[in-house]
Structure formats: structure tokens, C-alpha cells
PDB file of C-alpha atoms in Angstrom:
ATOM      1  CA  MET A   1     108.370 129.908  88.596  1.00 46.00           C
ATOM      2  CA  ASP A   2     106.382 129.126  85.478  1.00 49.00           C
ATOM      3  CA  ALA A   3     103.026 127.747  86.527  1.00 52.00           C
ATOM      4  CA  ALA A   4     103.447 124.962  83.980  1.00 54.00           C
ATOM      5  CA  GLN A   5     106.354 123.621  85.997  1.00 75.00           C
ATOM      6  CA  ASN A   6     104.296 123.219  89.222  1.00 84.00           C
ATOM      7  CA  SER A   7     103.153 119.746  90.193  1.00 93.00           C
ATOM      8  CA  LEU A   8     100.710 120.950  92.849  1.00 97.00           C
ATOM      9  CA  THR A   9      99.200 124.375  93.472  1.00 97.00           C
ATOM     10  CA  LEU A  10      96.738 125.435  96.090  1.00 97.00           C
ATOM     11  CA  HIS A  11      94.890 128.723  95.735  1.00 97.00           C
ATOM     12  CA  ALA A  12      92.848 130.594  98.360  1.00 97.00           C
ATOM     13  CA  ILE A  13      92.270 127.592 100.642  1.00 97.00           C
ATOM     14  CA  ASN A  14      89.928 128.405 103.504  1.00 96.00           C
ATOM     15  CA  VAL A  15      88.623 125.722 105.842  1.00 95.00           C
ATOM     16  CA  PRO A  16      87.388 127.546 108.977  1.00 93.00           C
ATOM     17  CA  GLY A  17      89.125 126.523 112.127  1.00 92.00           C
ATOM     18  CA  ARG A  18      91.612 124.262 110.237  1.00 94.00           C
ATOM     19  CA  LEU A  19      93.488 125.943 107.369  1.00 97.00           C
ATOM     20  CA  ARG A  20      93.801 129.230 105.609  1.00 96.00           C
ATOM     21  CA  LEU A  21      96.308 129.268 102.765  1.00 96.00           C
ATOM     22  CA  PRO A  22      96.424 132.074 100.184  1.00 96.00           C
ATOM     23  CA  ARG A  23      98.753 130.221  97.792  1.00 96.00           C
ATOM     24  CA  LEU A  24     101.213 127.371  97.740  1.00 97.00           C
ATOM     25  CA  ALA A  25     102.941 126.146  94.569  1.00 96.00           C
ATOM     26  CA  LEU A  26     105.222 123.087  94.617  1.00 96.00           C
ATOM     27  CA  PRO A  27     107.409 122.176  91.707  1.00 93.00           C
ATOM     28  CA  ARG A  28     107.925 118.863  89.957  1.00 94.00           C
ATOM     29  CA  GLY A  29     110.854 116.829  91.120  1.00 96.00           C
ATOM     30  CA  ALA A  30     110.706 118.054  94.730  1.00 96.00           C
ATOM     31  CA  LEU A  31     110.803 116.340  98.089  1.00 98.00           C
ATOM     32  CA  VAL A  32     108.589 118.466 100.288  1.00 98.00           C
ATOM     33  CA  GLY A  33     108.045 118.357 104.068  1.00 98.00           C
ATOM     34  CA  LEU A  34     105.164 119.839 106.025  1.00 98.00           C
ATOM     35  CA  VAL A  35     106.149 120.745 109.548  1.00 97.00           C
ATOM     36  CA  GLY A  36     104.419 122.409 112.496  1.00 95.00           C
ATOM     37  CA  PRO A  37     102.871 121.619 115.902  1.00 94.00           C
ATOM     38  CA  ASN A  38      99.957 119.278 116.303  1.00 93.00           C
ATOM     39  CA  GLY A  39      96.806 120.896 114.901  1.00 93.00           C
ATOM     40  CA  ALA A  40      98.765 123.161 112.636  1.00 95.00           C
ATOM     41  CA  GLY A  41      96.851 122.031 109.493  1.00 96.00           C
ATOM     42  CA  LYS A  42      99.317 119.591 107.951  1.00 97.00           C
ATOM     43  CA  SER A  43      96.824 116.723 107.537  1.00 97.00           C
ATOM     44  CA  THR A  44      94.114 119.142 106.288  1.00 97.00           C
ATOM     45  CA  LEU A  45      96.513 120.495 103.619  1.00 98.00           C
ATOM     46  CA  LEU A  46      97.371 116.991 102.425  1.00 98.00           C
ATOM     47  CA  GLN A  47      93.675 115.938 102.330  1.00 97.00           C
ATOM     48  CA  ILE A  48      92.748 119.077 100.323  1.00 98.00           C
ATOM     49  CA  ALA A  49      95.655 118.479  97.933  1.00 98.00           C
ATOM     50  CA  ALA A  50      94.427 114.928  97.415  1.00 97.00           C
ATOM     51  CA  GLY A  51      90.840 115.961  96.762  1.00 96.00           C
ATOM     52  CA  LEU A  52      89.533 114.322  99.952  1.00 96.00           C
ATOM     53  CA  LEU A  53      88.415 117.617 101.516  1.00 96.00           C
ATOM     54  CA  PRO A  54      86.899 120.633  99.728  1.00 96.00           C
ATOM     55  CA  PRO A  55      89.192 123.692  99.567  1.00 96.00           C
ATOM     56  CA  GLY A  56      86.503 126.074 100.822  1.00 94.00           C
ATOM     57  CA  PRO A  57      84.573 128.853  98.982  1.00 94.00           C
ATOM     58  CA  GLY A  58      86.693 130.197  96.185  1.00 93.00           C
ATOM     59  CA  GLY A  59      89.465 127.737  96.835  1.00 96.00           C
ATOM     60  CA  ARG A  60      91.140 125.803  94.069  1.00 97.00           C
ATOM     61  CA  VAL A  61      93.551 122.894  93.695  1.00 97.00           C
ATOM     62  CA  THR A  62      95.482 122.199  90.505  1.00 97.00           C
ATOM     63  CA  TRP A  63      97.641 119.234  89.507  1.00 97.00           C
ATOM     64  CA  GLU A  64     100.061 120.031  86.712  1.00 93.00           C
ATOM     65  CA  SER A  65      98.147 123.289  86.126  1.00 91.00           C
ATOM     66  CA  GLU A  66      94.896 121.360  85.639  1.00 95.00           C
ATOM     67  CA  PRO A  67      91.962 122.101  88.005  1.00 96.00           C
ATOM     68  CA  LEU A  68      91.381 119.113  90.259  1.00 97.00           C
ATOM     69  CA  GLU A  69      87.581 119.201  89.703  1.00 95.00           C
ATOM     70  CA  GLU A  70      88.120 118.694  86.010  1.00 96.00           C
ATOM     71  CA  ILE A  71      90.121 115.485  86.494  1.00 97.00           C
ATOM     72  CA  SER A  72      88.096 112.243  86.532  1.00 96.00           C
ATOM     73  CA  ILE A  73      88.258 110.058  89.596  1.00 94.00           C
ATOM     74  CA  LEU A  74      89.923 107.275  87.666  1.00 94.00           C
ATOM     75  CA  ASP A  75      92.548 109.653  86.336  1.00 96.00           C
ATOM     76  CA  ARG A  76      93.137 110.947  89.791  1.00 96.00           C
ATOM     77  CA  GLY A  77      94.052 107.423  90.864  1.00 95.00           C
ATOM     78  CA  ARG A  78      96.758 107.321  88.198  1.00 96.00           C
ATOM     79  CA  ARG A  79      98.091 110.782  88.911  1.00 97.00           C
ATOM     80  CA  ALA A  80      98.269 110.963  92.663  1.00 97.00           C
ATOM     81  CA  ALA A  81      98.530 108.551  95.641  1.00 97.00           C
ATOM     82  CA  TRP A  82      97.454 109.217  99.241  1.00 96.00           C
ATOM     83  CA  VAL A  83      98.841 107.627 102.362  1.00 97.00           C
ATOM     84  CA  PRO A  84      96.718 108.341 105.441  1.00 95.00           C
ATOM     85  CA  GLN A  85      98.096 108.893 108.895  1.00 92.00           C
ATOM     86  CA  GLU A  86      96.251 106.001 110.489  1.00 89.00           C
ATOM     87  CA  ALA A  87      96.726 102.521 109.076  1.00 84.00           C
ATOM     88  CA  HIS A  88      93.424 100.846 110.000  1.00 85.00           C
ATOM     89  CA  PHE A  89      92.165  97.746 108.164  1.00 88.00           C
ATOM     90  CA  GLU A  90      88.700  96.378 108.844  1.00 84.00           C
ATOM     91  CA  PHE A  91      89.061  93.251 106.757  1.00 88.00           C
ATOM     92  CA  GLY A  92      91.792  90.629 106.553  1.00 89.00           C
ATOM     93  CA  PHE A  93      92.834  91.053 102.978  1.00 94.00           C
ATOM     94  CA  SER A  94      96.366  89.810 102.273  1.00 97.00           C
ATOM     95  CA  VAL A  95      99.262  92.267 102.153  1.00 97.00           C
ATOM     96  CA  ARG A  96      99.652  91.566  98.452  1.00 97.00           C
ATOM     97  CA  ALA A  97      95.979  92.209  97.769  1.00 97.00           C
ATOM     98  CA  VAL A  98      96.112  95.622  99.457  1.00 96.00           C
ATOM     99  CA  VAL A  99      99.263  96.622  97.677  1.00 97.00           C
ATOM    100  CA  GLY A 100      97.650  95.506  94.436  1.00 97.00           C
ATOM    101  CA  GLN A 101      94.794  97.914  95.051  1.00 95.00           C
ATOM    102  CA  GLY A 102      97.232 100.619  93.945  1.00 96.00           C
ATOM    103  CA  ARG A 103      96.784  99.339  90.357  1.00 95.00           C
ATOM    104  CA  PHE A 104      92.989  99.646  90.275  1.00 95.00           C
ATOM    105  CA  ALA A 105      93.059 102.817  88.185  1.00 93.00           C
ATOM    106  CA  HIS A 106      95.392 101.027  85.743  1.00 94.00           C
ATOM    107  CA  GLY A 107      92.978  98.177  85.194  1.00 93.00           C
ATOM    108  CA  ASP A 108      94.448  95.908  88.015  1.00 92.00           C
ATOM    109  CA  ASP A 109      97.398  95.084  85.817  1.00 95.00           C
ATOM    110  CA  GLU A 110      99.593  94.296  88.846  1.00 93.00           C
ATOM    111  CA  ALA A 111     102.555  96.194  87.356  1.00 93.00           C
ATOM    112  CA  GLY A 112     105.061  97.122  90.007  1.00 94.00           C
ATOM    113  CA  VAL A 113     103.299  95.249  92.869  1.00 97.00           C
ATOM    114  CA  GLU A 114     106.099  92.717  93.424  1.00 97.00           C
ATOM    115  CA  ALA A 115     108.739  95.461  93.229  1.00 97.00           C
ATOM    116  CA  ALA A 116     106.825  97.501  95.887  1.00 97.00           C
ATOM    117  CA  LEU A 117     106.554  94.486  98.155  1.00 98.00           C
ATOM    118  CA  THR A 118     110.252  93.792  97.896  1.00 97.00           C
ATOM    119  CA  ARG A 119     111.345  97.390  98.386  1.00 96.00           C
ATOM    120  CA  LEU A 120     109.271  97.863 101.514  1.00 97.00           C
ATOM    121  CA  ASP A 121     110.494  94.591 102.965  1.00 97.00           C
ATOM    122  CA  LEU A 122     107.034  92.988 102.725  1.00 97.00           C
ATOM    123  CA  ALA A 123     107.668  89.981 100.342  1.00 97.00           C
ATOM    124  CA  ALA A 124     107.771  87.589 103.223  1.00 97.00           C
ATOM    125  CA  LEU A 125     104.510  88.979 104.558  1.00 97.00           C
ATOM    126  CA  ALA A 126     102.675  89.016 101.188  1.00 97.00           C
ATOM    127  CA  HIS A 127     100.113  86.358 102.154  1.00 97.00           C
ATOM    128  CA  ARG A 128      99.535  87.601 105.736  1.00 97.00           C
ATOM    129  CA  PRO A 129      96.235  89.289 106.630  1.00 96.00           C
ATOM    130  CA  VAL A 130      96.904  93.046 106.960  1.00 95.00           C
ATOM    131  CA  ASN A 131      94.881  93.287 110.177  1.00 93.00           C
ATOM    132  CA  GLU A 132      97.308  90.868 111.837  1.00 94.00           C
ATOM    133  CA  LEU A 133     100.397  93.070 111.224  1.00 94.00           C
ATOM    134  CA  SER A 134     102.109  95.488 113.580  1.00 95.00           C
ATOM    135  CA  GLY A 135     101.500  99.201 113.191  1.00 93.00           C
ATOM    136  CA  GLY A 136     104.814  99.788 111.394  1.00 94.00           C
ATOM    137  CA  GLU A 137     104.123  96.893 109.024  1.00 96.00           C
ATOM    138  CA  ARG A 138     100.706  98.254 108.189  1.00 95.00           C
ATOM    139  CA  HIS A 139     102.183 101.664 107.367  1.00 96.00           C
ATOM    140  CA  ARG A 140     104.699 100.035 105.108  1.00 97.00           C
ATOM    141  CA  VAL A 141     101.851  98.313 103.286  1.00 97.00           C
ATOM    142  CA  LEU A 142     100.138 101.702 102.712  1.00 97.00           C
ATOM    143  CA  ILE A 143     103.337 103.166 101.364  1.00 98.00           C
ATOM    144  CA  ALA A 144     103.904 100.178  99.113  1.00 98.00           C
ATOM    145  CA  ARG A 145     100.352 100.581  97.745  1.00 97.00           C
ATOM    146  CA  ALA A 146     101.123 104.262  97.002  1.00 97.00           C
ATOM    147  CA  LEU A 147     104.341 103.370  95.204  1.00 96.00           C
ATOM    148  CA  ALA A 148     102.532 100.668  93.200  1.00 97.00           C
ATOM    149  CA  THR A 149     100.339 103.409  91.630  1.00 97.00           C
ATOM    150  CA  ASP A 150     103.435 104.910  90.056  1.00 96.00           C
ATOM    151  CA  ALA A 151     101.653 108.212  90.503  1.00 97.00           C
ATOM    152  CA  PRO A 152     103.798 111.318  89.903  1.00 97.00           C
ATOM    153  CA  LEU A 153     102.296 113.094  92.903  1.00 98.00           C
ATOM    154  CA  GLN A 154     102.651 111.287  96.220  1.00 98.00           C
ATOM    155  CA  LEU A 155     100.869 112.716  99.343  1.00 98.00           C
ATOM    156  CA  TRP A 156     101.869 110.992 102.562  1.00 98.00           C
ATOM    157  CA  ASP A 157     100.597 111.901 106.051  1.00 97.00           C
ATOM    158  CA  GLU A 158     103.263 111.193 108.710  1.00 96.00           C
ATOM    159  CA  PRO A 159     104.699 108.153 106.844  1.00 95.00           C
ATOM    160  CA  LEU A 160     107.687 107.868 109.186  1.00 95.00           C
ATOM    161  CA  ALA A 161     105.953 108.069 112.571  1.00 93.00           C
ATOM    162  CA  ALA A 162     105.314 104.331 113.050  1.00 92.00           C
ATOM    163  CA  LEU A 163     108.526 103.059 111.374  1.00 95.00           C
ATOM    164  CA  ASP A 164     111.725 101.817 112.984  1.00 95.00           C
ATOM    165  CA  PRO A 165     114.967 103.596 111.963  1.00 94.00           C
ATOM    166  CA  ARG A 166     115.837 101.139 109.260  1.00 95.00           C
ATOM    167  CA  HIS A 167     112.526 101.279 107.458  1.00 96.00           C
ATOM    168  CA  GLY A 168     112.206 105.013 107.988  1.00 95.00           C
ATOM    169  CA  LEU A 169     115.507 105.545 106.158  1.00 95.00           C
ATOM    170  CA  GLU A 170     114.343 103.221 103.407  1.00 95.00           C
ATOM    171  CA  VAL A 171     111.182 105.253 102.970  1.00 96.00           C
ATOM    172  CA  LEU A 172     113.165 108.489 102.848  1.00 96.00           C
ATOM    173  CA  MET A 173     115.482 107.001 100.158  1.00 96.00           C
ATOM    174  CA  LEU A 174     112.394 105.862  98.181  1.00 96.00           C
ATOM    175  CA  ALA A 175     110.900 109.368  98.412  1.00 97.00           C
ATOM    176  CA  ARG A 176     114.165 110.894  97.236  1.00 97.00           C
ATOM    177  CA  GLU A 177     114.283 108.430  94.262  1.00 96.00           C
ATOM    178  CA  ARG A 178     110.709 109.441  93.296  1.00 96.00           C
ATOM    179  CA  ALA A 179     111.587 113.135  93.333  1.00 96.00           C
ATOM    180  CA  SER A 180     114.854 112.590  91.470  1.00 96.00           C
ATOM    181  CA  ALA A 181     112.910 110.789  88.762  1.00 95.00           C
ATOM    182  CA  GLY A 182     110.645 113.832  88.339  1.00 95.00           C
ATOM    183  CA  GLY A 183     107.835 113.118  90.779  1.00 96.00           C
ATOM    184  CA  THR A 184     106.723 115.210  93.656  1.00 97.00           C
ATOM    185  CA  VAL A 185     106.537 113.757  97.159  1.00 98.00           C
ATOM    186  CA  VAL A 186     104.821 115.811  99.887  1.00 98.00           C
ATOM    187  CA  PHE A 187     104.674 114.474 103.432  1.00 98.00           C
ATOM    188  CA  SER A 188     104.114 115.669 106.956  1.00 97.00           C
ATOM    189  CA  LEU A 189     106.654 115.019 109.692  1.00 95.00           C
ATOM    190  CA  HIS A 190     107.644 115.986 113.204  1.00 92.00           C
ATOM    191  CA  ASP A 191     111.398 115.257 113.222  1.00 91.00           C
ATOM    192  CA  LEU A 192     113.065 118.514 112.204  1.00 90.00           C
ATOM    193  CA  ARG A 193     116.316 116.746 111.638  1.00 89.00           C
ATOM    194  CA  VAL A 194     114.734 114.875 108.752  1.00 93.00           C
ATOM    195  CA  ALA A 195     113.509 118.225 107.304  1.00 92.00           C
ATOM    196  CA  HIS A 196     117.083 119.151 106.464  1.00 90.00           C
ATOM    197  CA  CYS A 197     117.224 116.182 104.016  1.00 92.00           C
ATOM    198  CA  LEU A 198     114.424 117.755 101.914  1.00 96.00           C
ATOM    199  CA  ASP A 199     114.297 120.150  99.039  1.00 97.00           C
ATOM    200  CA  HIS A 200     111.437 122.300 100.374  1.00 97.00           C
ATOM    201  CA  VAL A 201     109.843 122.841 103.738  1.00 97.00           C
ATOM    202  CA  VAL A 202     106.426 124.347 104.457  1.00 97.00           C
ATOM    203  CA  VAL A 203     105.928 125.476 108.024  1.00 97.00           C
ATOM    204  CA  LEU A 204     102.335 125.612 109.301  1.00 97.00           C
ATOM    205  CA  HIS A 205     101.269 127.332 112.480  1.00 94.00           C
ATOM    206  CA  ASP A 206      97.730 127.809 113.815  1.00 94.00           C
ATOM    207  CA  GLY A 207      96.181 126.828 110.503  1.00 95.00           C
ATOM    208  CA  GLU A 208      98.262 129.219 108.429  1.00 96.00           C
ATOM    209  CA  MET A 209     101.464 128.955 106.413  1.00 96.00           C
ATOM    210  CA  HIS A 210     104.126 130.632 108.422  1.00 94.00           C
ATOM    211  CA  ALA A 211     107.112 130.002 106.032  1.00 95.00           C
ATOM    212  CA  SER A 212     107.866 128.164 102.784  1.00 96.00           C
ATOM    213  CA  GLY A 213     111.297 127.564 101.222  1.00 96.00           C
ATOM    214  CA  THR A 214     114.549 125.634 101.543  1.00 96.00           C
ATOM    215  CA  PRO A 215     115.173 124.091 104.981  1.00 95.00           C
ATOM    216  CA  GLU A 216     118.207 126.345 105.475  1.00 94.00           C
ATOM    217  CA  ALA A 217     116.086 129.438 104.716  1.00 94.00           C
ATOM    218  CA  VAL A 218     113.080 128.729 106.899  1.00 93.00           C
ATOM    219  CA  LEU A 219     114.199 126.562 109.775  1.00 93.00           C
ATOM    220  CA  THR A 220     115.901 129.319 111.800  1.00 91.00           C
ATOM    221  CA  PRO A 221     116.193 129.465 115.571  1.00 89.00           C
ATOM    222  CA  ALA A 222     113.809 132.431 115.654  1.00 90.00           C
ATOM    223  CA  LEU A 223     111.161 130.589 113.656  1.00 91.00           C
ATOM    224  CA  LEU A 224     111.491 127.392 115.756  1.00 89.00           C
ATOM    225  CA  ARG A 225     111.096 129.437 118.971  1.00 89.00           C
ATOM    226  CA  GLU A 226     107.985 131.198 117.611  1.00 90.00           C
ATOM    227  CA  VAL A 227     106.242 128.327 115.960  1.00 92.00           C
ATOM    228  CA  PHE A 228     106.970 125.583 118.476  1.00 88.00           C
ATOM    229  CA  ARG A 229     106.867 127.955 121.462  1.00 77.00           C
ATOM    230  CA  VAL A 230     110.207 126.727 122.813  1.00 65.00           C
ATOM    231  CA  ARG A 231     110.976 128.155 126.282  1.00 61.00           C
ATOM    232  CA  ALA A 232     113.840 130.659 126.396  1.00 55.00           C
ATOM    233  CA  GLU A 233     115.892 128.474 128.735  1.00 57.00           C
ATOM    234  CA  THR A 234     115.856 125.610 126.243  1.00 57.00           C
ATOM    235  CA  ALA A 235     116.569 127.751 123.141  1.00 53.00           C
ATOM    236  CA  PRO A 236     120.322 126.852 123.017  1.00 56.00           C
ATOM    237  CA  GLY A 237     119.375 123.258 122.244  1.00 56.00           C
ATOM    238  CA  LEU A 238     117.812 124.389 118.987  1.00 56.00           C
ATOM    239  CA  THR A 239     121.289 124.188 117.412  1.00 55.00           C
ATOM    240  CA  LEU A 240     120.790 120.407 117.338  1.00 53.00           C
ATOM    241  CA  PHE A 241     118.210 120.871 114.600  1.00 53.00           C
ATOM    242  CA  LEU A 242     120.136 123.285 112.440  1.00 52.00           C
ATOM    243  CA  PRO A 243     122.688 122.465 109.738  1.00 51.00           C
TER     244      PRO A 243
END
């Protein structure tokens, strides 16, 4: 694939004990899932992609073929959005105020804030302090803030884990809409059944990339047995996760 068509590329990533990744290139307009056991390196990959962790000696991250270190902090806020795995809030800002933080890099113009609140089913909670919300509600606030940025690159760490089925499906539909509109959404997940709804899957194992490609190509019974160390006597049940 032409490098100019890649939304996110990681080169020679090496974080000792956490992640070693020779190269990963993800195209524009793709819905991408990172899967693998706990400690496989999914969160580390996302944090490096977002510029929150250094890529290691000789490592490089590019957004739209532009080296990340050459992109100003303010421009990064317009071009990518990060959703952390943990939704902790130390202060009681209102839901609306937190979602509005997504527009900081755009001069706090509040564009898209109301739409994000409505789409994530948060309009009725807009004036509630975020530190008084449930875990699932707090995660929806973080996703709404990311959507309000309107950034073409969305990096979400386990966005579905705390959500009920209804809101989980809504977030998946939102992610698909972003990708269909030309954006790139990369998120980590544990439910392999969800992975089959995606365009591309990256399988991480022991801090290394084990496979990368379409769900049908990489999520084979052999790979699932190896990566997730499924016992032989339970292997027949793997068909539940295959198309």
C-alpha cells in the first residue's frame, strides 16, 4: 500500500518488557481492533501511537506520513483523540464541560459538543458532575469527548469493557461511521466476536505482533489456541468465535 494512504504507521517500536514491533501500517478509513491476552502490549501500542509513550531508540510514529515529533502539540489535539482504559476524574466538572474539553485545540468553539452528548446518550446528564457517574457513564463521557474533537485518528483503549450491550453497540456503530467517513479508529478489545465486525485485526502476544490482517485471515482456530493458550479439550468451542 502507498505510504501516503496510511493514517498511522509505527516503525521499529521497542519498549523493553512491553512491546517490540518492527512495523505496523494502518490505512485511512479502517476500523481496527487490537486483540491479545492481558499484558500482550495493546495499551502500550495505543499510547505510543498517541504520542503518550516514547517509541524507544530508533522507533518512529507517523500520522498521515508525517513524523509525530514534527507535529505541534496543538495540532496533535486536532488530528488524533485518545480514550484511556480507566475513566478516573479527580474533580467534579460537569459532563458537558468534560466533553467540551475535546474542542480545546480548536479554540474552545464548542462545535459538535451537543451532538456528541446526544449520540452517547448523555444529554440528560450534561450538568451532572462526572465523578458522580457510574463507570459505564464515565466511559461514555470520554468517548464523547474524543468524538467532539472530530479528529481523523481515534485511539481508544478498551472502550467497550464498561458498557452495557446497548451502549456498546452504539459505540461500535459510531466507530464504523467514523471509518466510513474516512477516519481511522483503532481500539483494543477482548471480545473476539466483536473482532469479526472490524476491517482489520492486529493480534499481539507476549509484547510482539503475532498476526495482522482481516479477521477472517488471522482469527483461525490454530492462532486462538496458540495465543490464548486454550486447552485442547476446550478447542472445539473455538468455533463460536469464527465466522
